[in-house]
C-alpha atoms as an extended CHARMM CRD file, in Angstrom:
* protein
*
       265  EXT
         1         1  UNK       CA             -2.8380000000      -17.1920000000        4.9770000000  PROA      1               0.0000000000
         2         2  UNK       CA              1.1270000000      -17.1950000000        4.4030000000  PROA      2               0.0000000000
         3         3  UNK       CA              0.4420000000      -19.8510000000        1.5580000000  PROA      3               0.0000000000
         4         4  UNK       CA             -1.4830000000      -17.6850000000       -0.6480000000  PROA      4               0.0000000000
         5         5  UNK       CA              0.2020000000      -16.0350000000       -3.1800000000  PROA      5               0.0000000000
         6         6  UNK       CA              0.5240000000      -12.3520000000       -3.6070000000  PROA      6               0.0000000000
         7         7  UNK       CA              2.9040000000      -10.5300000000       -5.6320000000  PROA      7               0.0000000000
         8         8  UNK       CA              3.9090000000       -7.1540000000       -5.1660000000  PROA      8               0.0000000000
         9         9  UNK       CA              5.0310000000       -5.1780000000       -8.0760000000  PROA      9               0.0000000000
        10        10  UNK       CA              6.4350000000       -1.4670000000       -8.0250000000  PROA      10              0.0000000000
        11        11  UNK       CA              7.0260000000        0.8380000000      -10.9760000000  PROA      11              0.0000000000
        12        12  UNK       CA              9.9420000000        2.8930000000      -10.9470000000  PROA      12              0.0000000000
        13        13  UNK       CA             10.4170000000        5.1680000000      -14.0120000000  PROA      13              0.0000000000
        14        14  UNK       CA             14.1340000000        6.8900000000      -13.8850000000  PROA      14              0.0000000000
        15        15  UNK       CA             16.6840000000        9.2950000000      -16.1960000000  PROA      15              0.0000000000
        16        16  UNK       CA             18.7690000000        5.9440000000      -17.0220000000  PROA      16              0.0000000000
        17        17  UNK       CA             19.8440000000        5.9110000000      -20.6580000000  PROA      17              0.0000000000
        18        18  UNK       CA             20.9170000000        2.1180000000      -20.8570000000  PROA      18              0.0000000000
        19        19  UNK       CA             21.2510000000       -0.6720000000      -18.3540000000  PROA      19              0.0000000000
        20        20  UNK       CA             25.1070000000       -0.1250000000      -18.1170000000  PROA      20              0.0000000000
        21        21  UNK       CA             23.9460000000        3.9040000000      -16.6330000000  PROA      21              0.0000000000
        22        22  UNK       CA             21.5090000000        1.9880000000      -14.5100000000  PROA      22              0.0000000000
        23        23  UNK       CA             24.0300000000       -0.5290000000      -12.8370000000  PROA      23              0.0000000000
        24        24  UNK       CA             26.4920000000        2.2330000000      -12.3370000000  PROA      24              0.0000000000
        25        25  UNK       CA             24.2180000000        4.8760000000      -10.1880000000  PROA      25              0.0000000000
        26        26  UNK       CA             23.2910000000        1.6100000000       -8.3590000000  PROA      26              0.0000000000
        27        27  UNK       CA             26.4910000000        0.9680000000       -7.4990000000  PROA      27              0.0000000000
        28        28  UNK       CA             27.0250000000        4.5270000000       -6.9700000000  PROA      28              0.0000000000
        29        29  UNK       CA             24.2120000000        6.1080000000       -5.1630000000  PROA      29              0.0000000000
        30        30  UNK       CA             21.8120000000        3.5340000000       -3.6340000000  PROA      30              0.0000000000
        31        31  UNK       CA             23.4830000000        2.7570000000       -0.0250000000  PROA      31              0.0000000000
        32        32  UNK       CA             24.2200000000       -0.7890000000       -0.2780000000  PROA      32              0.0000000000
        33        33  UNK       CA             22.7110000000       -2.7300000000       -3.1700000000  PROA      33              0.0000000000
        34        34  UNK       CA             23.8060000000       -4.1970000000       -6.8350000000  PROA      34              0.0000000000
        35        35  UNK       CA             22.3320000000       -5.0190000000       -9.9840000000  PROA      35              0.0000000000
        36        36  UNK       CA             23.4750000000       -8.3720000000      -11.6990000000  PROA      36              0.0000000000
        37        37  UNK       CA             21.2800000000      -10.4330000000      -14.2340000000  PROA      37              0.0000000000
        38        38  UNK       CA             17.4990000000       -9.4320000000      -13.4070000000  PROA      38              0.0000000000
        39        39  UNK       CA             18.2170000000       -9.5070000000       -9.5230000000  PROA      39              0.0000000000
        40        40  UNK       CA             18.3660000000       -6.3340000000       -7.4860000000  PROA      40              0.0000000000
        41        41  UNK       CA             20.0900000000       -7.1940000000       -4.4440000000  PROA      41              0.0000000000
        42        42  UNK       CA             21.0010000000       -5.5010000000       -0.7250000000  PROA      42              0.0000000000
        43        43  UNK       CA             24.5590000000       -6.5990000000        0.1130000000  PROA      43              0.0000000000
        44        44  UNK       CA             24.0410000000       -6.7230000000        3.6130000000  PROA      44              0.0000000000
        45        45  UNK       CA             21.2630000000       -8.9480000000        4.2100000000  PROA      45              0.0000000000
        46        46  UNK       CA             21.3240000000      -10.5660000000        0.6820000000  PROA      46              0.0000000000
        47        47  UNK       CA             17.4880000000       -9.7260000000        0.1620000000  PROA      47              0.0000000000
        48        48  UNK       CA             16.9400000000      -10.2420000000       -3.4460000000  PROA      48              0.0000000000
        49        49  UNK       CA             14.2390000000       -8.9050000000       -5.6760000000  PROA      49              0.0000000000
        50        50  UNK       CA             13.6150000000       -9.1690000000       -9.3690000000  PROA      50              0.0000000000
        51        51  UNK       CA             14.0810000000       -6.4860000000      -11.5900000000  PROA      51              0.0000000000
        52        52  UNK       CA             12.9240000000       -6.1070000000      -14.9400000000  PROA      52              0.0000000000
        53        53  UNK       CA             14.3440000000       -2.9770000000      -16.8720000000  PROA      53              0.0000000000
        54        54  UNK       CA             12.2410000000       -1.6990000000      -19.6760000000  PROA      54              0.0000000000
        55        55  UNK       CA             12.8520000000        1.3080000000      -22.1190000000  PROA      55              0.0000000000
        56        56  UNK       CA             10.4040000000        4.2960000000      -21.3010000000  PROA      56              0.0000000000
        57        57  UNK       CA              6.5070000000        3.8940000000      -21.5970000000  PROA      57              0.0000000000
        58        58  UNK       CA              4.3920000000        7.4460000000      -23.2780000000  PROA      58              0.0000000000
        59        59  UNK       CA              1.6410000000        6.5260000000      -20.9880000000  PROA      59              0.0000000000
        60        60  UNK       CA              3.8060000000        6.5860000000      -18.2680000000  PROA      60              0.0000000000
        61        61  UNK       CA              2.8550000000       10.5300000000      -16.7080000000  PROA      61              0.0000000000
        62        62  UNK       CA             -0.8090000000        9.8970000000      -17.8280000000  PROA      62              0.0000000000
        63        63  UNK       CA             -0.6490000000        6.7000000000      -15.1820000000  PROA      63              0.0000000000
        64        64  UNK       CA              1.2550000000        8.5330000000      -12.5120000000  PROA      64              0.0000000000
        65        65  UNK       CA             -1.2850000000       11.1250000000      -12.5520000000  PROA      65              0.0000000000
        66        66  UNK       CA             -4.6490000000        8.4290000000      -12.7170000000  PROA      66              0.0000000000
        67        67  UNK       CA             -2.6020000000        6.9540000000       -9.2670000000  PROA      67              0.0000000000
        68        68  UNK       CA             -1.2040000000        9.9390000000       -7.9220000000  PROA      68              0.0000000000
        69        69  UNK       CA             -3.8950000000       12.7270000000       -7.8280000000  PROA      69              0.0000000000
        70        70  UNK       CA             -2.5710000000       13.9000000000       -4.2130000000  PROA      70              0.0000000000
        71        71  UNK       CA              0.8120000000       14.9590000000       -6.3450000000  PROA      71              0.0000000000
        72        72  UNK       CA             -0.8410000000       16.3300000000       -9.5360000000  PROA      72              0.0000000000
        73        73  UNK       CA              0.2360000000       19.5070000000      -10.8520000000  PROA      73              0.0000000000
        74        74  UNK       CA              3.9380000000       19.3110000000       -8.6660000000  PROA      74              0.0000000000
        75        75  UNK       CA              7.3930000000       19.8520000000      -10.6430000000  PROA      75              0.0000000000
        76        76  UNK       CA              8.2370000000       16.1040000000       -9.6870000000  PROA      76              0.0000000000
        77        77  UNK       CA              4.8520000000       14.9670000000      -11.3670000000  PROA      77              0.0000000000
        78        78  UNK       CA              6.2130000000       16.7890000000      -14.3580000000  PROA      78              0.0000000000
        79        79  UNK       CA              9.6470000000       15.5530000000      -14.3140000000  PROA      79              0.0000000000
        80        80  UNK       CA              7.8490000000       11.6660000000      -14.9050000000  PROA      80              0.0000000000
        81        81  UNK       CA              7.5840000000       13.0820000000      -18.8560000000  PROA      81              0.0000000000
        82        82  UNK       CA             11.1300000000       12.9210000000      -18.8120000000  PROA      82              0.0000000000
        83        83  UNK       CA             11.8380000000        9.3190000000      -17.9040000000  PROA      83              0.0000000000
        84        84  UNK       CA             14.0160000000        7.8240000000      -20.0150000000  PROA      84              0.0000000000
        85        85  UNK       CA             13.8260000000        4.2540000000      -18.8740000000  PROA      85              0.0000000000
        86        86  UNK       CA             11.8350000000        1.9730000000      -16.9700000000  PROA      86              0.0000000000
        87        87  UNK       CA             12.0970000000       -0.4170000000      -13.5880000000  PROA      87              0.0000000000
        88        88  UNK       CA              9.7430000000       -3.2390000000      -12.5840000000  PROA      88              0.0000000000
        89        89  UNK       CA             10.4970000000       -4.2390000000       -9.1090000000  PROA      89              0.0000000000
        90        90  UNK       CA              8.8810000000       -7.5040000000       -8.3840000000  PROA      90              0.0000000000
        91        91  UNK       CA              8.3240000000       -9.6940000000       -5.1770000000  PROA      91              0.0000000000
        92        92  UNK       CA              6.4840000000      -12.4300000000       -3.0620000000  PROA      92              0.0000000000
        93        93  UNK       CA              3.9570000000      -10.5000000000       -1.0420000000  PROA      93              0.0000000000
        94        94  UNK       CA              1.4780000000      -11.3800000000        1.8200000000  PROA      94              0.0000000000
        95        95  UNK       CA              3.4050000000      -10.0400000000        4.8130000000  PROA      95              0.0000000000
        96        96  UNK       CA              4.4060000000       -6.7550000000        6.0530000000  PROA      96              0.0000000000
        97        97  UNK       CA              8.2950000000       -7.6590000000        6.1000000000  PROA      97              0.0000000000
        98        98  UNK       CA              8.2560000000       -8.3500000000        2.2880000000  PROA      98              0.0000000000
        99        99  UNK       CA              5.8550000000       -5.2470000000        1.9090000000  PROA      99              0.0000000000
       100       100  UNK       CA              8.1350000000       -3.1430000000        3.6930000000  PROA      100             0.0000000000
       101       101  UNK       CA             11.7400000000       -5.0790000000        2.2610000000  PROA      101             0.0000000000
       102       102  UNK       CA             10.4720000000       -3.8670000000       -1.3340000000  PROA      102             0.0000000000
       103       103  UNK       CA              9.7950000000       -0.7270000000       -0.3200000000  PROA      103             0.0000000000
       104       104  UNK       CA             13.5900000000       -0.0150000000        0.7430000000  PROA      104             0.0000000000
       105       105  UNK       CA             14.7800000000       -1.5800000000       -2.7100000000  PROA      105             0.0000000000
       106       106  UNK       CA             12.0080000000        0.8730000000       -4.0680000000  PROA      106             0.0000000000
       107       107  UNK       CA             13.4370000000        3.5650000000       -2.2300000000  PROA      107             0.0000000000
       108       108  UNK       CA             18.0370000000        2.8140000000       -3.4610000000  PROA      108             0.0000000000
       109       109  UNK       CA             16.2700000000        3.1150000000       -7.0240000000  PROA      109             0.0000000000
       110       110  UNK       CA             15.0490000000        6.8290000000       -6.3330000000  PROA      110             0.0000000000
       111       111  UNK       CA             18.2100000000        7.2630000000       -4.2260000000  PROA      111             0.0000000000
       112       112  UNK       CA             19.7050000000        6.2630000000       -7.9540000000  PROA      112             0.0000000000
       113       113  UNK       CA             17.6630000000        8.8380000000       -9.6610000000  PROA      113             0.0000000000
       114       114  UNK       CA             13.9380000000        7.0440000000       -9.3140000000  PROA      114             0.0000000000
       115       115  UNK       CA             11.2740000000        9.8350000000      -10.4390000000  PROA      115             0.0000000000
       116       116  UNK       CA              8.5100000000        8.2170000000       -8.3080000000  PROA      116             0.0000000000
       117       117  UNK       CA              6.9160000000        4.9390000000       -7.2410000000  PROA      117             0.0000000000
       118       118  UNK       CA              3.8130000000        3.2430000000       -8.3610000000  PROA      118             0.0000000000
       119       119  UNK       CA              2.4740000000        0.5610000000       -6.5290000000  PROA      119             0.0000000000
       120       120  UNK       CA              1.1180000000       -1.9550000000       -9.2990000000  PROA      120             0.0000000000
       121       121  UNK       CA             -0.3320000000       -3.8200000000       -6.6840000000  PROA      121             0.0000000000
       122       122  UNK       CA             -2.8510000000       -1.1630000000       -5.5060000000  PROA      122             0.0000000000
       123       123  UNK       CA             -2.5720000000        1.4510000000       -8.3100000000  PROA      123             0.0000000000
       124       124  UNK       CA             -1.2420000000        3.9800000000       -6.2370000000  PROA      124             0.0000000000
       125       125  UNK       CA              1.6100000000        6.3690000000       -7.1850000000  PROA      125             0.0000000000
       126       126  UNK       CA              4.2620000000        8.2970000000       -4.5870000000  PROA      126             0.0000000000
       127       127  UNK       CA              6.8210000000       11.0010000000       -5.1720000000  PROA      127             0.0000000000
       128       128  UNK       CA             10.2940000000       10.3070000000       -4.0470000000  PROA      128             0.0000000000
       129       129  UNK       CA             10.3120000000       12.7350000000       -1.1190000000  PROA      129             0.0000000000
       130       130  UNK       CA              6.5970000000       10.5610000000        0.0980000000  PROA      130             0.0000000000
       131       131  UNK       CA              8.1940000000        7.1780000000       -0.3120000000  PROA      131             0.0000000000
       132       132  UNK       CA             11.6870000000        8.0450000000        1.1820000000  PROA      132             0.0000000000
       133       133  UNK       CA              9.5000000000        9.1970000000        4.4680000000  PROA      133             0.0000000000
       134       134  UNK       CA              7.3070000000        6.3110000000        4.2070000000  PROA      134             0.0000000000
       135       135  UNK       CA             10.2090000000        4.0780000000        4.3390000000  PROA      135             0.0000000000
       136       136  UNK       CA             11.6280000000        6.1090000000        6.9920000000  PROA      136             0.0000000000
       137       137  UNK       CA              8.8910000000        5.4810000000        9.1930000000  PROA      137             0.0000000000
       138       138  UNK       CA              7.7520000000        2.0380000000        7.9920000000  PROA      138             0.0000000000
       139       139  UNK       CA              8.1190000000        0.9300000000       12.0800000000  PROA      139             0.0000000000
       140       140  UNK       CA              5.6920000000        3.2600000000       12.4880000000  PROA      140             0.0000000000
       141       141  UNK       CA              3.8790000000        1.6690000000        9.9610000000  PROA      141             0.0000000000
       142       142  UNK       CA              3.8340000000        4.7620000000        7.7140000000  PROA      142             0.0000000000
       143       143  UNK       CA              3.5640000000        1.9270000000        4.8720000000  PROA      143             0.0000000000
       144       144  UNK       CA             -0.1910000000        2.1570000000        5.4790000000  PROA      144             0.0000000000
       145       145  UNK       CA             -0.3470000000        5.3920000000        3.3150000000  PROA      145             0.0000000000
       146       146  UNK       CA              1.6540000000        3.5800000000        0.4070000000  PROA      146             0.0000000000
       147       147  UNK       CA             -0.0560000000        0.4840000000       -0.7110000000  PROA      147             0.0000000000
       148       148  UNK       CA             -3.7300000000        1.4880000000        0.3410000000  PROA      148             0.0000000000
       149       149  UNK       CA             -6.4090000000        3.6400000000       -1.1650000000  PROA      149             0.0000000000
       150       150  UNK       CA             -9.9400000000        3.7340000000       -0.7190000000  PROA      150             0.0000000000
       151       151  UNK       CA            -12.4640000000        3.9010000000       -3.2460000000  PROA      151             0.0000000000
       152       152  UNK       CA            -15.8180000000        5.5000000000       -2.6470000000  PROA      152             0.0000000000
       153       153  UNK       CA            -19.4610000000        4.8410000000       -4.4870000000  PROA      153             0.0000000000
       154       154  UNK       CA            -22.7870000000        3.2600000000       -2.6770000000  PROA      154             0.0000000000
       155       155  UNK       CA            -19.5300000000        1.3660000000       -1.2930000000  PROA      155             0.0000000000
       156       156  UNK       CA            -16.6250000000        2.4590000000       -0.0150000000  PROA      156             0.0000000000
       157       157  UNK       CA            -13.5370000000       -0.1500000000        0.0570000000  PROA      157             0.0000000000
       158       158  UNK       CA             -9.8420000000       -0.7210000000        0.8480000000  PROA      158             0.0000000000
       159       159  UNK       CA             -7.3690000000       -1.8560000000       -1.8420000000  PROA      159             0.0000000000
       160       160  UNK       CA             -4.0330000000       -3.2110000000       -1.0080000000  PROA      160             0.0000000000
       161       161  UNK       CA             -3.9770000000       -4.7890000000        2.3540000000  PROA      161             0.0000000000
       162       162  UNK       CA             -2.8790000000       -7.9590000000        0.6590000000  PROA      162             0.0000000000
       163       163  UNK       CA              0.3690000000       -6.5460000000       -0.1740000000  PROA      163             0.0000000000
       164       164  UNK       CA              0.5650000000       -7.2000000000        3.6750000000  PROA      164             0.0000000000
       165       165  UNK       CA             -1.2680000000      -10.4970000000        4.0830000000  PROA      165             0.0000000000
       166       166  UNK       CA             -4.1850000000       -8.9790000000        5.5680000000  PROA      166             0.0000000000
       167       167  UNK       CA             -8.2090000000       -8.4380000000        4.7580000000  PROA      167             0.0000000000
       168       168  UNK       CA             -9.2110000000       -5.5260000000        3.5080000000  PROA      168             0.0000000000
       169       169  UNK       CA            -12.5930000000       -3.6320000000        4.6170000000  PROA      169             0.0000000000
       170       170  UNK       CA            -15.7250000000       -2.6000000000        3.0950000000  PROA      170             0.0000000000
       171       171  UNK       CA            -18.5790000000       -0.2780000000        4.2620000000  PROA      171             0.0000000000
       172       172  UNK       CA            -21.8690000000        0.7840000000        2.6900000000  PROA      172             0.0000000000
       173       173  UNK       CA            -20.9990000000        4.3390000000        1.9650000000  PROA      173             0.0000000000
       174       174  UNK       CA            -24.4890000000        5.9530000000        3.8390000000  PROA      174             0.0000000000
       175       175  UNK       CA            -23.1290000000        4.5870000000        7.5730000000  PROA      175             0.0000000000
       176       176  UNK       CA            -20.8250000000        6.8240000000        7.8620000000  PROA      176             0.0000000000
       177       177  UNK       CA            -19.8880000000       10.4780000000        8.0870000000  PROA      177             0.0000000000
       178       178  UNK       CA            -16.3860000000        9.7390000000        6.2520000000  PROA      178             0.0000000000
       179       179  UNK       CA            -16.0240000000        6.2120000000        5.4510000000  PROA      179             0.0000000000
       180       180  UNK       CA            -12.9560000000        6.4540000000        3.7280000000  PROA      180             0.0000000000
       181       181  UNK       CA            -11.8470000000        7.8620000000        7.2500000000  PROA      181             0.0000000000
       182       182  UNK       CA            -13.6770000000        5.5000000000        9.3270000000  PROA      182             0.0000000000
       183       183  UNK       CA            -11.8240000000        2.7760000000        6.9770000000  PROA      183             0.0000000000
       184       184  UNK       CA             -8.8590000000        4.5310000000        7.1180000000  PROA      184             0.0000000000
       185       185  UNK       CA             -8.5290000000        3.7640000000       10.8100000000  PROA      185             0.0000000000
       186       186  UNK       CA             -9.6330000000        0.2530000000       10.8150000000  PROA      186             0.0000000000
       187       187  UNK       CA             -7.0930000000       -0.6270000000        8.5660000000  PROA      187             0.0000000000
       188       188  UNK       CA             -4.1280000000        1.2280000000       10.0530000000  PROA      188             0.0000000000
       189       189  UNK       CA             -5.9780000000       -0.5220000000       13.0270000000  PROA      189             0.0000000000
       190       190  UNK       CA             -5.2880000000       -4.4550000000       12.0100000000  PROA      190             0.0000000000
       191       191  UNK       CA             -1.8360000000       -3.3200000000       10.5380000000  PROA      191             0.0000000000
       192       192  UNK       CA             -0.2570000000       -1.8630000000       13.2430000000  PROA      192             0.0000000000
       193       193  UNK       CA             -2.2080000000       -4.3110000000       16.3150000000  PROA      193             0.0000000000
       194       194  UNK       CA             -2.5760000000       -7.4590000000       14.5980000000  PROA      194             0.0000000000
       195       195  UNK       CA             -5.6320000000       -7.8740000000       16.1410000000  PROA      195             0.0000000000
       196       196  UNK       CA             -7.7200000000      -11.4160000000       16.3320000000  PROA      196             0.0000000000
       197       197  UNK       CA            -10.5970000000      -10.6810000000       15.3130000000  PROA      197             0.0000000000
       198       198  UNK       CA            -13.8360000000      -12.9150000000       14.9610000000  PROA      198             0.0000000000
       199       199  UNK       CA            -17.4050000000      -12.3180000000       13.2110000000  PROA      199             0.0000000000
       200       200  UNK       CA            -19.7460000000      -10.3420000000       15.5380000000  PROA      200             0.0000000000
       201       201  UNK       CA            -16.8820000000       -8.3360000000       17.2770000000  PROA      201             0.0000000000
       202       202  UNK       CA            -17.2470000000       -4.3600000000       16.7960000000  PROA      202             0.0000000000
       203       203  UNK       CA            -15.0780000000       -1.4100000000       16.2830000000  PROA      203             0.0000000000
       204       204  UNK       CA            -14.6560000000        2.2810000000       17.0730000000  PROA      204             0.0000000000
       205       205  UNK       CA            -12.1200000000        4.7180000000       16.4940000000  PROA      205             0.0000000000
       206       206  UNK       CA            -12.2070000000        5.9840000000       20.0320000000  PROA      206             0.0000000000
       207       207  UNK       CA            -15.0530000000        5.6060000000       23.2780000000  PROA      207             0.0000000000
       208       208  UNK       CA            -17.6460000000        8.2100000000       21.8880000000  PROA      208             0.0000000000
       209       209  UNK       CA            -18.2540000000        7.2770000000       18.4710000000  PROA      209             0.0000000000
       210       210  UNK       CA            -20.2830000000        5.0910000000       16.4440000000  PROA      210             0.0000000000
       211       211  UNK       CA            -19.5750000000        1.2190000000       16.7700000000  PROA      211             0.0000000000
       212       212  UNK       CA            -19.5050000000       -1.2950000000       13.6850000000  PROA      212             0.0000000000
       213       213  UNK       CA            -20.0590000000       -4.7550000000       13.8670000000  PROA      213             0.0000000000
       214       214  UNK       CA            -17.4940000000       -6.3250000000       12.1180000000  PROA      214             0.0000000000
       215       215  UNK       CA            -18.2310000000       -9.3160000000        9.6190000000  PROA      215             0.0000000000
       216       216  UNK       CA            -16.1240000000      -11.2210000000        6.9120000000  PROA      216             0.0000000000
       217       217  UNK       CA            -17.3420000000      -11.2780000000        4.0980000000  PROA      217             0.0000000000
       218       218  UNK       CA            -15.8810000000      -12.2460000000        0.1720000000  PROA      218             0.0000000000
       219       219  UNK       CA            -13.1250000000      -10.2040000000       -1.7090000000  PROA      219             0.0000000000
       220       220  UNK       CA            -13.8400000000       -7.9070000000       -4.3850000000  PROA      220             0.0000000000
       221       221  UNK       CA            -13.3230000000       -9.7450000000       -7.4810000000  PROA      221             0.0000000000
       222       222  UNK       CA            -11.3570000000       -7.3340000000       -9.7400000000  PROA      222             0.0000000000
       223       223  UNK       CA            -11.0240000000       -9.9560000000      -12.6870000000  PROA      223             0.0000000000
       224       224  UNK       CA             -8.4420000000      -12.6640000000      -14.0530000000  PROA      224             0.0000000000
       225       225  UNK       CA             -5.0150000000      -11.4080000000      -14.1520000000  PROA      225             0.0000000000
       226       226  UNK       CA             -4.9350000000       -8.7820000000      -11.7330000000  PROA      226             0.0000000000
       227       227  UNK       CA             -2.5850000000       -7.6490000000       -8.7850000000  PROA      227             0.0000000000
       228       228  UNK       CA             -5.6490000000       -6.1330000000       -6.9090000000  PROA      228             0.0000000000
       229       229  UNK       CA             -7.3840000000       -9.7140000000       -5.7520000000  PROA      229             0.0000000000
       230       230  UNK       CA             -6.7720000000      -10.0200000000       -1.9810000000  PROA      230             0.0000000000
       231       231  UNK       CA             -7.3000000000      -14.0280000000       -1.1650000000  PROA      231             0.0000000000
       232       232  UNK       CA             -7.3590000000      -12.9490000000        2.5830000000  PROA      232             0.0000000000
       233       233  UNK       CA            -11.2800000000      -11.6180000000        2.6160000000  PROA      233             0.0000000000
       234       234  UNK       CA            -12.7960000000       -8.6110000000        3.3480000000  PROA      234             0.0000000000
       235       235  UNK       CA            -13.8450000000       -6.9060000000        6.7830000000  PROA      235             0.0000000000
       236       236  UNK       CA            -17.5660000000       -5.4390000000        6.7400000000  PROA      236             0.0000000000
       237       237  UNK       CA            -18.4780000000       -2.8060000000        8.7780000000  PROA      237             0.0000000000
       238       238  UNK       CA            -22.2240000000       -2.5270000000        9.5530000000  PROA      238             0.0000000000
       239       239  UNK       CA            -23.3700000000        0.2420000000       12.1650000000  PROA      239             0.0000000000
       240       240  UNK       CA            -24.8580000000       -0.4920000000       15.6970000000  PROA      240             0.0000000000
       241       241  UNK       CA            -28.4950000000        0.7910000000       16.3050000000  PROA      241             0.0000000000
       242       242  UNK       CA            -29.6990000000        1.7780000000       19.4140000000  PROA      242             0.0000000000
       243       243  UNK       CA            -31.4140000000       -1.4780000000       20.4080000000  PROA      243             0.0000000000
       244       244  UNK       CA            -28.5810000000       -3.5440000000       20.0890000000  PROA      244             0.0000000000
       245       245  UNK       CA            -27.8370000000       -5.7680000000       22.0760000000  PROA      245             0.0000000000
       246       246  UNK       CA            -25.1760000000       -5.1000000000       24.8840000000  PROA      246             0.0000000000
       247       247  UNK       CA            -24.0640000000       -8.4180000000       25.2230000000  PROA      247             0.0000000000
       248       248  UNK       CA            -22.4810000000       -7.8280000000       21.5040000000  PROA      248             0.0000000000
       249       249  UNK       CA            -20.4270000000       -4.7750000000       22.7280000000  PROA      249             0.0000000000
       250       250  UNK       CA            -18.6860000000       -7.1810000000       25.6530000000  PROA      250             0.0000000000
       251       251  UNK       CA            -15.8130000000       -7.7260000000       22.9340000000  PROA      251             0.0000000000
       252       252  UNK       CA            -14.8730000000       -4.3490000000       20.7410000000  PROA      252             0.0000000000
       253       253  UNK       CA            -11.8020000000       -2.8440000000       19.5240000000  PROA      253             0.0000000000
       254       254  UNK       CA            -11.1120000000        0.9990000000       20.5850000000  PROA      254             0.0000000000
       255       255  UNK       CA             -8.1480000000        2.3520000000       18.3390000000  PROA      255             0.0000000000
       256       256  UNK       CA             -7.4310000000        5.8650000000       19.2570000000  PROA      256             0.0000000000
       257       257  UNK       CA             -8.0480000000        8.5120000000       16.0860000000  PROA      257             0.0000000000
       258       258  UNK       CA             -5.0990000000       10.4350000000       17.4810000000  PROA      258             0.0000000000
       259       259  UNK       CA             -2.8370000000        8.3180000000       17.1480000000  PROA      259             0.0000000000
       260       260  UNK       CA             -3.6720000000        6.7360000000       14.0320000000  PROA      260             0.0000000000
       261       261  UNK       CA             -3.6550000000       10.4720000000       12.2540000000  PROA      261             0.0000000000
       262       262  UNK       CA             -0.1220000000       11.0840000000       13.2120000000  PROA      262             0.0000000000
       263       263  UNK       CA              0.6840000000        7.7800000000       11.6560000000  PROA      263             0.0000000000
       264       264  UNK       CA             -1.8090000000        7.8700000000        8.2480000000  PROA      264             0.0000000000
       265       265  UNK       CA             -1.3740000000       10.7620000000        5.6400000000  PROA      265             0.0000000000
């Protein structure tokens, strides 16, 4: 899995006037990192990322709010209108320590005056105060909540575990009371436990609900040119009936819902 390539972009609109203002509240503000050439680097550990600095987008606001609906409305949703310039963070992905490495760099450019983050990789869209306590919990894999959303029709999917390396999940929408919840936790589930799993093994989100046989199955083919493709697979849930087998349930994951709420928004 570490050989296939993801990339991880994030959008970072921002009050800069010119590269020379953008350099300086780098320098100035960000807790430890420079900006030379198109490299955005963390003096103490040398991480590197590329940076590509563009002059301000009109479409920007209208794409916050298509990514961002949970911040819609809010005085720093408005304040996106008034970026002035442009930052495209860009790195290798496929791992959680280069999802979560960005998401500090992410985080010294809205310590530099940032107006919000958009995950290009997902199409999801943070305010500064969400990222900054994203990456402040990131151990406690808080990271979830920025690089993966769930979609709902007669299917409802995950987008963005491949920032991470991982598979994302699928269920047909009618097997569940809240699949977007149900995926939720499954998710949060292989991030946090690195679980093995195999074909024919089942989940549940604690002892007394529903189980789900869990099956791979192909990714969700977005098109040609797009950050969404995950070349790790998909996860299917399919629900247990009642005259299932018990031998299948000898091997199934219990992840308590508890403690995954206190960790997922």
């Amino acid at each position: 899995m570490s050989e296939k390539e993801v990339e991880i972009v994030l959008c970072v609109p921002g009050p800069w006037v010119d590269r020379s203002d953008l350099v300086e509240r780098i320098v100035k503000d960000s807790e430890g990192y420079i900006f030379a050439g198109m490299i955005l680097m963390q003096m103490e550990t040398n991480q590197s990322f590329e940076l590509e600095f563009e002059s301000s987008d009109e479409r920007m606001l209208s794409a916050f709010e298509a990514a961002g609906p949970h911040w819609n409305n809010s005085p720093e949703m408005d304040l996106i209108s008034s970026h002035k310039s442009v930052c495209y963070l860009i790195s290798k992905g496929g791992s959680i320590e280069s999802a979560h490495s960005i998401m500090k760099a992410a985080n010294a450019l809205l310590k530099a005056g940032g107006l919000g983050v958009k995950v290009e990789s997902t199409g999801l869209a943070h305010s500064p105060k969400d990222w900054g306590e994203q990456c402040e919990y990131s151990y406690l894999f808080k990271s979830h909540s920025s690089y993966v959303v769930y979609v709902t029709s007669d299917e409802t999917y995950s987008c963005g575990m491949h920032n991470f390396g991982l598979p994302d999940a699928i269920i047909n929408s009618a097997d569940s009371d809240n699949p977007s919840e149900l995926l939720r936790a499954f998710t949060h589930y292989i991030l946090s436990e690195s679980p093995d799993i195999n074909d024919g093994q089942t989940f549940s989100v604690d002892s007394e609900a529903p189980k789900y046989k869990i099956t791979k199955c192909p990714s969700i083919d977005y098109g040609e040119n797009t950050l969404f493709n995950n070349p790790f697979g998909m996860w299917k849930l399919y629900p247990l009936g009642k005259k299932t087998n018990k031998s299948m349930l000898s091997d199934w994951f219990y992840a308590p819902l508890q403690t995954i709420r206190k960790c997922c928004r």
